[in-house]
XYZ file of C-alpha atoms in Angstrom:
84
model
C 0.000 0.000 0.000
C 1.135 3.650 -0.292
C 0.369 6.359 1.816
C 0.689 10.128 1.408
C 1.028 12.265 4.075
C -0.007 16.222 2.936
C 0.474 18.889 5.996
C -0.208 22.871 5.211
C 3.440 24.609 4.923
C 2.068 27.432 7.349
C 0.883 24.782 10.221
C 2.712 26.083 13.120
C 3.388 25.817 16.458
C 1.364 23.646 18.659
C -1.245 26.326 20.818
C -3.059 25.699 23.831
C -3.882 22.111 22.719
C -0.668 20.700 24.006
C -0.577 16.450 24.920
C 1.248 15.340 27.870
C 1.868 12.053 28.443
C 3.179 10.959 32.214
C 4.320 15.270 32.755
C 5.852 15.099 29.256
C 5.085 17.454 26.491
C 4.800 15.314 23.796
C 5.508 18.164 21.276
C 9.344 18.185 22.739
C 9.211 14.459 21.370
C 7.188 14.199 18.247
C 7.645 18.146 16.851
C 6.260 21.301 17.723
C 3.256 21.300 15.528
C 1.380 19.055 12.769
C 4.482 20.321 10.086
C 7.348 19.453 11.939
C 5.420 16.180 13.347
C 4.598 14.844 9.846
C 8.374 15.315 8.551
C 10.009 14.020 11.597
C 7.355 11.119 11.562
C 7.776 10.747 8.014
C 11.518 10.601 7.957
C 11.878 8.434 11.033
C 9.809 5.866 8.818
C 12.355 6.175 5.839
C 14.922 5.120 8.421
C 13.039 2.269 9.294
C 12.413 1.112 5.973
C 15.916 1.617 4.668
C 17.305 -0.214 8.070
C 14.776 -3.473 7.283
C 15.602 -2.561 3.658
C 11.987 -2.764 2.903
C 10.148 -0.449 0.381
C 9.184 3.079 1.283
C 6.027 3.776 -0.074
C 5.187 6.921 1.684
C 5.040 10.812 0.510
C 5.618 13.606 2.345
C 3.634 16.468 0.529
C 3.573 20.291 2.303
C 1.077 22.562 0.753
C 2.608 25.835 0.703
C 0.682 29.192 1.314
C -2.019 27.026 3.947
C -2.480 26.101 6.840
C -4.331 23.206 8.973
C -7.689 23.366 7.134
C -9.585 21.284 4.375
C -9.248 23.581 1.490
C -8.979 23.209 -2.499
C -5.047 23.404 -1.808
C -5.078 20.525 0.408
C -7.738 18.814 -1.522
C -6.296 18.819 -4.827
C -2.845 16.542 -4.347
C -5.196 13.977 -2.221
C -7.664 13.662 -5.018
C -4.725 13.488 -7.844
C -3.212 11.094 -5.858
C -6.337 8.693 -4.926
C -6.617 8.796 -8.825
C -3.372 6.965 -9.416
């Protein structure tokens, strides 16, 4: 299976909405925001498939100029990309 991952270039920093797991921020672990969470998720995957030497069938798309929202801009790649 393949999987794309799409993230808005301007999703920021985590707000108000912070996880803690056990008295740990979990955005000091995972990324400070959904941008930086979806590339280090993204790339820590790579590793893992290059270490097993399995395929990577993943892709990292950012959408530049939005944000975290369902718009055409974030629609668009998804819908090209389900029509493979």
């Amino acid at each position: 299976q393949n999987l794309l991952i799409i993230v808005g270039a301007k999703d920021g920093v985590q707000g108000k909405f912070r996880q803690y797991y056990k008295g740990t921020d979990l955005c000091e672990i995972q990324g400070n925001g959904r941008k930086e969470r979806a590339e280090n998720w993204f790339f820590a995957m790579a590793d893992i498939a290059r270490r097993q030497n399995v395929p990577f069938r993943m892709r990292l798309e950012i959408v530049e100029n939005t944000k975290h929202r369902l718009s055409d801009k974030i629609v668009k790649p998804a819908m090209a990309w389900l029509s493979c």
